[in-house]
Coordinates of C-alpha atoms (C1' of nucleotides) in Angstrom, one line a residue:
Chain A
M1 CA 75.7 117.7 118.0
D2 CA 78.1 115.2 119.3
T3 CA 80.7 115.2 116.6
L4 CA 84.1 116.7 117.2
E5 CA 85.6 118.2 114.0
T6 CA 89.3 117.9 113.6
R7 CA 89.5 121.7 113.1
E8 CA 88.2 122.2 116.6
L9 CA 90.6 119.6 117.9
R10 CA 93.5 121.3 116.2
Y11 CA 92.5 124.6 117.7
F12 CA 92.1 123.1 121.1
V13 CA 95.5 121.3 121.0
A14 CA 97.2 124.6 120.1
V15 CA 95.6 126.4 123.0
A16 CA 96.2 123.6 125.4
E17 CA 99.8 123.4 124.4
E18 CA 100.5 127.1 124.4
L19 CA 98.2 127.9 127.3
H20 CA 97.8 131.2 125.6
F21 CA 95.1 132.2 123.1
S22 CA 97.0 134.8 121.2
R23 CA 100.1 132.7 120.7
A24 CA 98.0 129.7 119.8
A25 CA 96.1 131.8 117.2
E26 CA 99.3 133.0 115.7
R27 CA 100.6 129.4 115.5
L28 CA 97.4 128.4 113.8
G29 CA 97.6 131.4 111.4
I30 CA 94.3 132.9 112.5
A31 CA 93.3 135.8 114.7
Q32 CA 92.6 135.4 118.4
P33 CA 88.8 136.1 118.5
P34 CA 87.8 133.3 116.2
L35 CA 89.9 131.0 118.2
S36 CA 88.3 132.0 121.5
R37 CA 84.9 131.5 119.9
A38 CA 85.8 128.1 118.5
I39 CA 87.0 126.9 121.9
Q40 CA 83.8 128.2 123.6
Q41 CA 81.8 126.4 121.0
L42 CA 83.7 123.2 121.7
E43 CA 83.1 123.6 125.4
R44 CA 79.5 124.3 124.9
R45 CA 79.0 121.4 122.6
L46 CA 80.7 119.0 125.1
G47 CA 79.0 120.7 128.0
V48 CA 82.4 120.8 129.7
T49 CA 84.9 123.4 130.7
L50 CA 88.2 122.5 129.2
L51 CA 90.2 125.6 130.2
E52 CA 90.3 127.5 133.4
R53 CA 90.7 131.1 132.3
D54 CA 92.3 132.6 135.4
R55 CA 93.6 136.1 135.2
R56 CA 97.1 135.9 133.9
G57 CA 97.0 132.7 132.0
V58 CA 95.0 129.7 131.0
A59 CA 95.1 126.3 132.7
L60 CA 93.8 122.9 131.6
T61 CA 91.1 121.3 133.6
G62 CA 91.1 117.6 134.2
A63 CA 88.7 117.1 131.3
G64 CA 90.9 119.4 129.2
Q65 CA 93.9 117.1 129.9
V66 CA 91.9 114.1 128.8
L67 CA 90.7 115.8 125.6
L68 CA 94.3 116.9 124.9
D69 CA 95.5 113.3 124.9
E70 CA 92.6 112.1 122.9
A71 CA 92.9 115.0 120.4
R72 CA 96.5 114.4 119.8
A73 CA 95.8 110.8 119.1
I74 CA 93.0 111.7 116.7
L75 CA 95.0 114.3 114.8
D76 CA 97.9 111.9 114.4
G77 CA 95.4 109.4 113.2
A78 CA 94.0 111.8 110.7
A79 CA 97.5 112.7 109.4
A80 CA 98.3 109.0 109.1
A81 CA 95.0 108.4 107.3
A82 CA 95.9 110.9 104.6
R83 CA 99.4 109.7 104.2
R84 CA 98.5 106.0 104.1
T85 CA 95.7 106.7 101.6
R86 CA 97.9 108.6 99.3
R87 CA 100.6 106.0 99.6
A88 CA 98.1 103.2 98.9
A89 CA 97.2 105.0 95.7
S90 CA 100.7 105.3 94.4
T91 CA 101.5 102.4 92.2
T92 CA 105.0 101.7 93.7
T93 CA 104.2 99.8 96.8
K94 CA 106.9 101.0 99.1
L95 CA 107.1 100.0 102.8
V96 CA 108.7 102.4 105.2
L97 CA 110.4 100.7 108.1
A98 CA 111.5 102.9 111.0
T99 CA 114.2 101.9 113.3
K100 CA 116.5 103.4 115.9
A101 CA 119.7 104.5 114.2
G102 CA 122.4 102.1 115.2
A103 CA 120.3 99.5 116.9
N104 CA 119.6 96.0 115.6
H105 CA 122.0 96.1 112.7
E106 CA 122.1 92.4 112.2
L107 CA 118.5 91.7 112.8
L108 CA 117.5 94.3 110.4
Q109 CA 119.9 93.0 107.8
R110 CA 118.5 89.5 108.2
L111 CA 115.0 90.8 108.0
L112 CA 115.7 92.7 104.8
D113 CA 117.5 89.7 103.3
A114 CA 114.7 87.4 104.1
H115 CA 112.2 89.8 102.7
T116 CA 114.0 90.1 99.4
A117 CA 114.4 86.4 99.2
E118 CA 110.7 85.8 100.0
V119 CA 108.9 88.1 97.8
G120 CA 111.5 87.6 95.1
A121 CA 111.0 89.5 91.9
V122 CA 107.2 89.3 91.8
G123 CA 105.2 92.1 93.3
A124 CA 108.5 93.3 94.7
V125 CA 107.6 95.5 97.7
E126 CA 110.5 97.8 98.2
I127 CA 111.5 98.5 101.8
E128 CA 112.7 102.0 102.7
V129 CA 114.6 102.1 106.0
L130 CA 114.0 105.2 108.0
L131 CA 116.5 105.8 110.7
C132 CA 115.3 107.9 113.6
G133 CA 116.4 108.9 117.0
M134 CA 115.2 107.5 120.3
G135 CA 111.4 107.3 120.6
D136 CA 110.6 108.6 117.2
Q137 CA 109.5 105.3 115.8
A138 CA 106.2 105.5 117.7
R139 CA 105.4 108.9 116.3
M140 CA 106.3 107.8 112.8
L141 CA 104.0 104.9 113.0
R142 CA 101.2 106.9 114.6
D143 CA 101.2 109.6 112.0
G144 CA 101.7 107.3 109.0
R145 CA 105.2 108.3 108.0
A146 CA 106.2 104.7 108.6
D147 CA 104.4 101.5 108.1
V148 CA 106.4 99.2 110.4
A149 CA 109.1 99.8 113.0
L150 CA 111.6 97.9 115.0
M151 CA 111.1 98.7 118.6
Q152 CA 112.3 97.4 121.9
R153 CA 110.4 96.3 124.9
P154 CA 110.4 97.5 127.6
F155 CA 112.1 100.7 126.4
D156 CA 109.7 101.9 123.7
A157 CA 106.0 102.7 124.1
L158 CA 104.3 99.9 122.2
A159 CA 100.8 100.9 123.3
G160 CA 98.5 101.0 120.4
F161 CA 100.5 98.9 118.1
D162 CA 100.4 95.3 117.0
T163 CA 103.7 93.6 117.5
E164 CA 105.5 90.5 116.6
D165 CA 108.4 89.4 118.9
L166 CA 111.6 89.0 117.0
L167 CA 114.5 88.7 119.3
T168 CA 115.0 88.6 123.1
E169 CA 118.5 89.3 124.4
Q170 CA 120.5 90.2 127.4
Q171 CA 121.8 93.6 128.0
V172 CA 125.4 94.5 128.3
A173 CA 127.3 97.3 130.1
V174 CA 129.4 99.3 127.8
L175 CA 132.5 100.8 129.5
P176 CA 135.7 102.6 128.4
A177 CA 138.4 100.1 127.7
G178 CA 140.7 101.2 130.4
H179 CA 138.1 101.0 133.3
P180 CA 138.7 98.5 136.1
L181 CA 135.2 96.9 135.6
A182 CA 135.9 96.4 131.9
A183 CA 138.1 93.4 132.8
R184 CA 135.3 91.5 134.4
T185 CA 133.5 88.8 132.6
S186 CA 130.1 89.7 134.0
L187 CA 128.5 92.5 136.0
T188 CA 125.4 93.3 137.9
M189 CA 123.4 96.5 137.9
A190 CA 124.6 97.1 141.4
D191 CA 128.2 96.9 140.3
I192 CA 127.6 99.7 137.8
A193 CA 125.6 101.8 140.1
A194 CA 128.4 101.5 142.7
V195 CA 131.0 103.3 140.5
P196 CA 130.6 107.0 141.2
D197 CA 133.2 108.1 138.6
L198 CA 131.3 106.5 135.8
P199 CA 127.6 107.7 136.0
V200 CA 125.3 105.8 133.7
A201 CA 124.1 107.8 130.7
R202 CA 120.4 108.9 130.8
W203 CA 118.0 108.5 127.9
P204 CA 115.0 110.7 127.4
R205 CA 111.7 109.2 128.6
Q206 CA 108.9 108.7 126.2
D207 CA 107.7 112.3 126.7
G208 CA 111.2 113.6 125.9
I209 CA 112.0 114.6 129.5
Y210 CA 115.1 113.3 131.2
E211 CA 115.0 111.7 134.6
P212 CA 117.2 113.5 137.1
G213 CA 120.5 111.9 137.8
P214 CA 124.2 112.3 137.6
G215 CA 124.9 110.9 134.2
P216 CA 125.0 112.9 131.0
E217 CA 121.9 113.3 128.9
I218 CA 122.1 111.4 125.7
H219 CA 120.4 112.1 122.3
D220 CA 121.9 109.6 120.0
L221 CA 124.3 106.7 119.9
S222 CA 127.2 108.5 118.3
Q223 CA 127.2 111.0 121.1
L224 CA 127.0 108.2 123.6
A225 CA 129.8 106.3 122.0
Q226 CA 132.1 109.3 122.2
L227 CA 131.3 110.0 125.8
I228 CA 132.0 106.4 126.8
A229 CA 135.3 106.5 124.9
L230 CA 136.2 109.6 126.8
G231 CA 135.6 107.7 130.0
H232 CA 132.8 110.1 131.0
T233 CA 130.0 107.6 131.2
S234 CA 128.9 104.1 130.8
A235 CA 125.7 102.7 129.2
V236 CA 123.4 99.7 129.5
I237 CA 122.3 98.5 126.0
C238 CA 121.1 95.3 124.5
A239 CA 123.7 92.8 123.4
S240 CA 123.1 93.1 119.7
S241 CA 124.1 96.8 119.7
R242 CA 127.7 95.7 120.1
S243 CA 128.0 96.1 116.4
W244 CA 128.5 99.8 116.7
L245 CA 131.1 99.7 119.5
W246 CA 134.5 101.3 119.1
S247 CA 137.7 99.6 119.8
S248 CA 138.0 101.7 122.9
H249 CA 134.7 100.3 124.2
V250 CA 134.3 97.1 126.2
A251 CA 131.0 95.3 126.5
V252 CA 130.4 93.2 129.6
P253 CA 127.3 91.0 130.1
L254 CA 124.9 92.1 132.8
T255 CA 123.5 89.1 134.7
D256 CA 120.5 90.9 136.3
A257 CA 119.4 93.5 133.8
P258 CA 116.0 93.0 132.3
H259 CA 116.0 91.2 129.0
V260 CA 115.2 93.3 125.9
T261 CA 112.9 92.1 123.2
T262 CA 113.1 93.6 119.8
V263 CA 109.7 93.6 118.2
L264 CA 108.3 94.4 114.8
A265 CA 105.4 96.9 115.3
W266 CA 102.7 98.3 113.0
A267 CA 99.6 100.3 113.3
A268 CA 96.9 98.2 114.9
H269 CA 94.3 98.5 112.2
S270 CA 96.6 98.3 109.3
R271 CA 95.4 95.7 106.8
S272 CA 97.9 96.4 104.2
R273 CA 99.1 93.3 102.3
A274 CA 102.6 94.6 102.3
V275 CA 102.7 94.9 106.1
A276 CA 101.1 91.5 106.6
G277 CA 103.7 90.0 104.3
L278 CA 106.6 91.5 106.1
V279 CA 105.2 90.4 109.4
R280 CA 104.9 86.9 108.1
T281 CA 108.5 87.0 106.9
A282 CA 109.6 88.2 110.3
A283 CA 107.7 85.5 112.1
G284 CA 109.3 83.0 109.8
L285 CA 112.7 84.4 110.7
V286 CA 111.9 83.8 114.4
R287 CA 110.7 80.2 113.8
T288 CA 113.7 79.2 111.8
G289 CA 115.1 80.7 114.9
A290 CA 118.8 81.6 114.9
R291 CA 119.6 83.7 117.9
L292 CA 122.2 86.3 117.6
Chain B
M1 CA 95.1 121.5 102.4
D2 CA 96.1 118.3 104.1
T3 CA 93.6 118.1 106.9
L4 CA 90.8 115.5 106.9
E5 CA 87.7 116.8 108.6
T6 CA 85.6 114.2 110.5
R7 CA 82.6 115.4 108.5
E8 CA 84.2 114.3 105.3
L9 CA 85.3 111.0 106.9
R10 CA 81.7 110.4 108.1
Y11 CA 80.4 111.0 104.6
F12 CA 83.0 108.8 103.0
V13 CA 82.4 105.9 105.4
A14 CA 78.7 106.1 104.7
V15 CA 79.3 106.0 100.9
A16 CA 82.0 103.3 101.2
E17 CA 79.6 101.1 103.3
E18 CA 76.5 101.6 101.2
L19 CA 78.4 101.7 97.9
H20 CA 75.5 104.0 96.9
F21 CA 75.4 107.7 97.0
S22 CA 71.7 108.2 97.4
R23 CA 71.3 105.6 100.2
A24 CA 74.4 107.0 101.9
A25 CA 72.9 110.5 101.7
E26 CA 69.7 109.3 103.2
R27 CA 71.5 107.6 106.0
L28 CA 73.4 110.8 106.7
G29 CA 70.3 112.9 106.6
I30 CA 71.4 115.1 103.7
A31 CA 70.6 115.2 100.0
Q32 CA 72.7 113.4 97.4
P33 CA 74.3 116.3 95.5
P34 CA 76.1 117.8 98.5
L35 CA 77.4 114.3 99.3
S36 CA 78.7 113.8 95.8
R37 CA 80.4 117.1 96.0
A38 CA 82.0 116.4 99.4
I39 CA 83.4 113.1 98.2
Q40 CA 84.8 114.8 95.1
Q41 CA 86.3 117.4 97.3
L42 CA 87.9 114.8 99.5
E43 CA 89.3 113.0 96.5
R44 CA 90.6 116.2 95.0
R45 CA 92.3 117.2 98.3
L46 CA 94.0 113.8 98.7
G47 CA 94.8 113.6 95.0
V48 CA 93.4 110.1 95.0
T49 CA 90.4 108.3 93.5
L50 CA 88.7 106.6 96.4
L51 CA 85.6 105.3 94.5
E52 CA 85.3 103.8 91.1
R53 CA 82.0 105.1 89.7
D54 CA 81.1 102.5 87.2
R55 CA 77.7 102.6 85.7
R56 CA 75.3 100.9 88.0
G57 CA 77.2 101.0 91.2
V58 CA 80.2 102.2 93.1
A59 CA 83.3 100.3 94.1
L60 CA 86.1 101.0 96.5
T61 CA 89.6 101.4 95.1
G62 CA 92.5 100.1 97.1
A63 CA 93.2 103.5 98.5
G64 CA 89.5 103.8 99.3
Q65 CA 89.7 100.6 101.3
V66 CA 92.7 101.9 103.2
L67 CA 90.9 105.2 104.0
L68 CA 87.8 103.3 105.0
D69 CA 89.7 101.4 107.7
E70 CA 91.5 104.6 108.8
A71 CA 88.4 106.6 108.9
R72 CA 86.5 104.1 111.0
A73 CA 89.3 104.2 113.5
I74 CA 89.3 108.0 113.6
L75 CA 85.6 108.3 113.9
D76 CA 85.6 105.8 116.8
G77 CA 88.4 107.8 118.3
A78 CA 86.5 111.0 118.0
A79 CA 83.4 109.5 119.6
A80 CA 85.6 108.1 122.4
A81 CA 87.2 111.5 122.9
A82 CA 83.9 113.1 123.4
R83 CA 82.7 110.5 125.8
R84 CA 85.9 110.3 127.8
T85 CA 86.1 114.1 128.1
R86 CA 82.6 114.4 129.3
R87 CA 83.1 111.6 131.8
A88 CA 86.3 113.1 133.0
A89 CA 84.3 116.3 133.8
S90 CA 81.6 114.6 135.8
T91 CA 82.5 114.6 139.5
T92 CA 81.7 111.0 140.1
T93 CA 84.7 109.2 138.9
K94 CA 83.2 106.1 137.6
L95 CA 85.1 103.4 135.8
V96 CA 83.4 101.3 133.2
L97 CA 84.7 97.8 132.9
A98 CA 83.5 95.7 130.0
T99 CA 83.6 92.0 130.1
K100 CA 82.2 89.1 128.2
A101 CA 79.0 88.1 129.9
G102 CA 79.6 84.8 131.8
A103 CA 83.3 84.7 131.4
N104 CA 85.9 85.2 134.2
H105 CA 83.4 85.3 137.0
E106 CA 85.9 84.5 139.8
L107 CA 88.7 86.6 138.4
L108 CA 86.4 89.6 138.0
Q109 CA 85.1 89.1 141.5
R110 CA 88.6 89.0 142.9
L111 CA 89.6 92.1 140.9
L112 CA 86.6 94.0 142.2
D113 CA 87.2 92.9 145.8
A114 CA 90.9 93.9 145.5
H115 CA 89.9 97.2 144.1
T116 CA 87.5 98.0 146.8
A117 CA 90.0 96.9 149.4
E118 CA 92.8 99.0 147.9
V119 CA 91.2 102.3 147.3
G120 CA 89.1 102.0 150.4
A121 CA 86.8 104.8 151.2
V122 CA 89.0 107.6 150.0
G123 CA 88.6 108.8 146.5
A124 CA 86.4 105.8 146.0
V125 CA 86.3 105.1 142.3
E126 CA 83.2 103.2 141.6
I127 CA 83.4 100.4 139.0
E128 CA 80.5 99.8 136.8
V129 CA 80.6 96.4 135.1
L130 CA 79.3 96.3 131.6
L131 CA 78.5 92.9 130.3
C132 CA 78.7 92.5 126.6
G133 CA 78.6 89.8 124.0
M134 CA 81.4 88.3 122.1
G135 CA 83.8 90.8 120.6
D136 CA 82.0 93.9 121.9
Q137 CA 84.6 94.8 124.4
A138 CA 87.0 96.0 121.8
R139 CA 84.4 98.3 120.3
M140 CA 83.4 99.6 123.7
L141 CA 87.0 100.4 124.5
R142 CA 87.6 102.0 121.1
D143 CA 84.6 104.3 121.2
G144 CA 85.0 105.2 124.8
R145 CA 81.9 103.5 126.3
A146 CA 84.2 101.5 128.5
D147 CA 87.5 102.4 130.2
V148 CA 88.9 99.0 130.7
A149 CA 87.9 95.5 129.6
L150 CA 88.6 91.9 130.5
M151 CA 89.6 90.2 127.2
Q152 CA 91.1 86.9 126.2
R153 CA 94.2 86.2 124.1
P154 CA 94.2 84.8 121.5
F155 CA 90.4 85.1 121.0
D156 CA 89.9 88.9 121.2
A157 CA 91.5 91.5 119.0
L158 CA 93.9 93.2 121.4
A159 CA 95.5 95.4 118.7
G160 CA 95.6 99.0 119.7
F161 CA 95.2 98.5 123.4
D162 CA 97.6 98.3 126.3
T163 CA 97.2 95.1 128.3
E164 CA 98.2 93.5 131.6
D165 CA 98.2 89.8 131.7
L166 CA 96.0 88.5 134.6
L167 CA 95.5 84.8 134.2
T168 CA 96.6 82.0 131.9
E169 CA 94.7 78.8 131.9
Q170 CA 93.9 75.6 130.1
Q171 CA 90.9 75.1 128.0
V172 CA 88.3 72.5 128.6
A173 CA 85.8 70.8 126.4
V174 CA 82.2 71.2 127.5
L175 CA 80.0 68.2 126.6
P176 CA 76.5 67.0 127.4
A177 CA 76.6 64.9 130.5
G178 CA 75.5 61.7 128.7
H179 CA 78.0 61.8 126.0
P180 CA 80.6 58.9 125.8
L181 CA 83.5 61.4 125.8
A182 CA 82.2 63.0 128.9
A183 CA 83.5 60.1 131.0
R184 CA 87.1 60.7 130.0
T185 CA 89.5 62.5 132.3
S186 CA 91.2 64.3 129.5
L187 CA 90.8 64.9 125.7
T188 CA 92.6 66.2 122.7
M189 CA 91.4 68.5 120.0
A190 CA 91.5 65.6 117.7
D191 CA 89.2 63.6 120.0
I192 CA 86.6 66.3 119.7
A193 CA 86.9 66.8 116.0
A194 CA 86.5 63.1 115.5
V195 CA 83.0 63.0 116.8
P196 CA 80.6 63.8 114.0
D197 CA 77.5 63.8 116.1
L198 CA 78.7 66.6 118.2
P199 CA 80.0 69.4 116.0
V200 CA 81.9 72.1 117.8
A201 CA 80.0 75.4 118.1
R202 CA 81.2 78.3 116.1
W203 CA 81.8 81.8 117.4
P204 CA 81.8 84.8 115.2
R205 CA 85.1 86.1 114.1
Q206 CA 86.3 89.6 114.9
D207 CA 84.4 91.0 111.9
G208 CA 81.2 89.3 113.0
I209 CA 81.3 86.7 110.3
Y210 CA 81.1 83.0 111.1
E211 CA 83.6 80.6 109.6
P212 CA 81.9 77.9 107.7
G213 CA 81.5 74.6 109.5
P214 CA 79.0 72.0 110.7
G215 CA 78.5 73.4 114.3
P216 CA 75.8 75.8 115.2
E217 CA 76.5 79.6 115.2
I218 CA 76.7 81.0 118.7
H219 CA 75.9 84.5 119.9
D220 CA 76.0 84.2 123.7
L221 CA 76.8 81.8 126.4
S222 CA 73.3 81.0 127.5
Q223 CA 72.4 80.0 124.0
L224 CA 75.5 77.8 124.0
A225 CA 74.7 76.3 127.3
Q226 CA 71.3 75.3 126.2
L227 CA 72.5 73.7 122.9
I228 CA 75.1 71.7 124.8
A229 CA 72.6 70.5 127.3
L230 CA 70.4 69.4 124.4
G231 CA 73.3 67.4 123.1
H232 CA 73.4 69.3 119.9
T233 CA 76.9 70.7 120.2
S234 CA 80.1 70.9 122.2
A235 CA 82.3 73.8 123.0
V236 CA 85.9 74.6 123.8
I237 CA 86.2 77.3 126.5
C238 CA 88.7 78.3 129.1
A239 CA 88.7 76.5 132.4
S240 CA 87.5 79.3 134.5
S241 CA 84.3 79.5 132.6
R242 CA 83.2 76.3 134.4
S243 CA 81.4 78.5 136.8
W244 CA 78.4 78.9 134.5
L245 CA 78.1 75.3 133.6
W246 CA 74.8 73.5 134.2
S247 CA 74.5 70.2 136.0
S248 CA 73.9 68.5 132.7
H249 CA 77.2 69.7 131.4
V250 CA 80.6 68.0 131.8
A251 CA 83.9 69.8 131.4
V252 CA 86.9 67.7 130.4
P253 CA 90.4 69.2 130.3
L254 CA 92.0 69.5 126.8
T255 CA 95.6 68.6 126.8
D256 CA 96.6 70.2 123.5
A257 CA 94.4 73.2 123.2
P258 CA 96.2 76.6 123.2
H259 CA 96.3 78.3 126.6
V260 CA 94.1 81.3 127.1
T261 CA 95.3 84.4 128.8
T262 CA 92.8 86.8 130.3
V263 CA 94.1 90.3 130.2
L264 CA 93.0 93.7 131.4
A265 CA 92.9 96.0 128.4
W266 CA 92.6 99.7 128.1
A267 CA 92.9 102.4 125.5
A268 CA 96.5 102.9 124.7
H269 CA 96.8 106.6 125.4
S270 CA 94.6 106.7 128.4
R271 CA 96.4 108.5 131.2
S272 CA 93.4 108.4 133.6
R273 CA 94.4 108.0 137.2
A274 CA 91.5 105.7 137.8
V275 CA 92.5 103.3 135.0
A276 CA 96.1 103.4 136.1
G277 CA 95.0 102.5 139.7
L278 CA 92.9 99.6 138.6
V279 CA 95.8 98.3 136.5
R280 CA 98.1 98.5 139.5
T281 CA 95.6 96.6 141.6
A282 CA 95.3 94.0 138.9
A283 CA 99.0 93.6 138.6
G284 CA 99.2 93.2 142.4
L285 CA 96.6 90.5 142.1
V286 CA 98.8 88.6 139.7
R287 CA 101.9 89.0 141.8
T288 CA 100.2 87.7 145.0
G289 CA 99.4 85.2 142.5
A290 CA 96.7 82.7 143.3
R291 CA 95.9 80.7 140.3
L292 CA 92.3 79.6 139.9
Chain C
dC1 C1' 63.7 102.7 68.8
dT2 C1' 61.8 105.1 72.5
dG3 C1' 60.1 106.2 76.9
dC4 C1' 60.9 105.0 81.8
dG5 C1' 63.4 104.4 86.1
dG6 C1' 67.6 104.9 88.4
dT7 C1' 72.4 106.2 88.8
dG8 C1' 75.8 110.1 90.0
dA9 C1' 77.2 114.8 88.3
dT10 C1' 76.2 119.8 87.6
dA11 C1' 74.1 124.5 88.3
dC12 C1' 72.4 127.7 91.1
dC13 C1' 70.8 129.8 95.4
dG14 C1' 70.1 130.9 100.4
dG15 C1' 71.8 130.7 105.0
dC16 C1' 75.1 129.6 108.4
dT17 C1' 79.5 129.5 110.0
dC18 C1' 84.2 131.0 109.8
dG19 C1' 87.6 134.4 110.0
dG20 C1' 88.9 139.4 110.3
dT21 C1' 88.8 144.0 112.5
dA22 C1' 87.5 147.0 116.2
dT23 C1' 86.6 147.3 120.8
dG24 C1' 85.5 146.2 125.6
dA25 C1' 86.3 144.4 130.5
dC26 C1' 89.6 143.2 133.7
dG27 C1' 93.9 142.7 136.3
dG28 C1' 99.1 143.4 136.8
dC29 C1' 103.0 146.4 136.8
dC30 C1' 106.0 150.3 136.5
Chain D
dG1 C1' 96.9 156.0 137.5
dG2 C1' 98.2 155.3 132.9
dC3 C1' 99.9 151.4 130.2
dC4 C1' 100.2 146.9 128.7
dG5 C1' 98.5 142.4 128.0
dT6 C1' 95.0 139.1 128.7
dC7 C1' 90.6 137.0 126.8
dA8 C1' 85.7 138.1 125.5
dT9 C1' 82.2 140.5 122.6
dA10 C1' 80.3 142.9 118.5
dC11 C1' 79.9 143.3 113.9
dC12 C1' 80.7 142.3 109.1
dG13 C1' 82.0 140.1 104.7
dA14 C1' 83.1 135.9 102.2
dG15 C1' 83.1 131.2 101.6
dC16 C1' 81.2 126.8 102.3
dC17 C1' 77.5 123.8 103.1
dG18 C1' 73.2 122.0 102.0
dG19 C1' 68.8 122.1 99.3
dT20 C1' 66.2 122.1 94.8
dA21 C1' 66.1 121.5 90.0
dT22 C1' 68.1 119.5 86.3
dC23 C1' 71.3 117.0 83.3
dA24 C1' 73.9 113.1 81.2
dC25 C1' 74.1 108.3 81.0
dC26 C1' 72.8 103.6 81.1
dG27 C1' 69.8 99.4 81.3
dC28 C1' 65.4 97.7 80.3
dA29 C1' 60.7 96.8 78.7
dG30 C1' 57.4 97.4 75.3

DNA sequence: CTGCGGTGATACCGGCTCGGTATGACGGCC
DNA sequence: GGCCGTCATACCGAGCCGGTATCACCGCAG
């Protein structure tokens, strides 16, 4: 009497996201009445009202919001479980590593090299690199499409993952080559903020929403690169990302920007030998300890 | 065709733990044939053999082991979801804080005081302290019986939780008052290990198993305290735990033991206002920064 | 070798739940 | 005031779940 079925959670998430029974039912590929009934059942079982059915529309209650968060996590977990199980059964042990496209070039290269060198020919675990945009690594890890990911503190949401610190570095300001500030040898955050003609680009937050502000909204690095080259914006990125800069870009160290730590992250309860091996390799990389 | 139901996962976990269909069925309160069929269905759906049915006995395949881990996490998550949802609906916003019985007395006291002072009378979120043994906090957090927990790095398994560092401290050796080493002002790990008549007590690991060793197996602090007082064992604990020492105990600082950081931990995806508030309070505690 | 006990798998059957269709109650809007 | 759109209710058929009975297979004791 206490056990939430994933079917119910799927239904509830659909309704909670659409805030509309008929649309949610359509999305689920079922009719509206069974959906209504399923939600009622769920509410009765929990003894809690999850949705406030006001005339004209449905609203989440506080408890509903809590369950929505929980349910999403569970459904991701279930999808991940299926994927990981299937992958564990396939003979070719392949490890999927998710990383932000364009970031951490050199670190990734060194990690892959070290991994190849370490495992050698025996039990060769192939690593497949999965390039994704902004905050996608977290989702990839959560739903099992990736086994490990390179992520950056404090930018990425690391909650729920195990991590191993790999590299801590300064941030730099990236400016168009012609800009007055580009001639400086170092800058502060205040310097950048004080230039009204060069608003700093805005990244989406973890929920995909952009903070309000003057700068352009950025989706990927190539877009950013172009906008900087055009002299329309500037950006604050970590030092190692210099590798993708254009000749018309200039990177200037920022003295007071928070440091960025690139970490290797994996699903907390993963006990996979392959993941453990890669983590060990990565840890070794840090100990032998070249800084970029 | 892709969607794991929690019922199936419950069934699978039972079989995987018992390695015996009939016993598992009994534990689940159903008959054996439906259970067999459910597992077959699950295997067919995943396209993976999870169990190797050898004559006389069942064994987990690699994929089965993976699914077992995943399934446990999902089931804990589902139980947590139900509990948290119900709690969110109850009007009395109560926060359950889990902590190791006997550890972090003063820190906990300060945290509670600060919390009371901060929220004041308005929206008073009551905190219920849940004392638990060894590694129980993680389970409590995972299955939703607790909202936050005081845990210690590197002892506790923090994987999967968000954390806020509260206090880093040295460890001390606790010895019976009469022991020769008790007169020293500081010790090293080697000093302790070199005393054969006082084997260091052993705590259970995260899976509840004890590492082999000469020392007695410890379940809780009162048991430990008594054994030390009797001169049967010694222990290495963090400095703040001195508060529960008896008069017949002596605590000696250890110069080379790893530092212990007490952290406030909570479920990664928790967006509860109450939890967020307590975390902010705790962070403030650290900033104002008295060290014990 | 042969019955016995114990394993999981199969066959079949009844009941409950799920999903579909039809319809109702209720409020907003032209 | 009709019309539309919302979610809830009523009813019905099919499929799935769980139970009982039984089978196939193996180890073991006599």
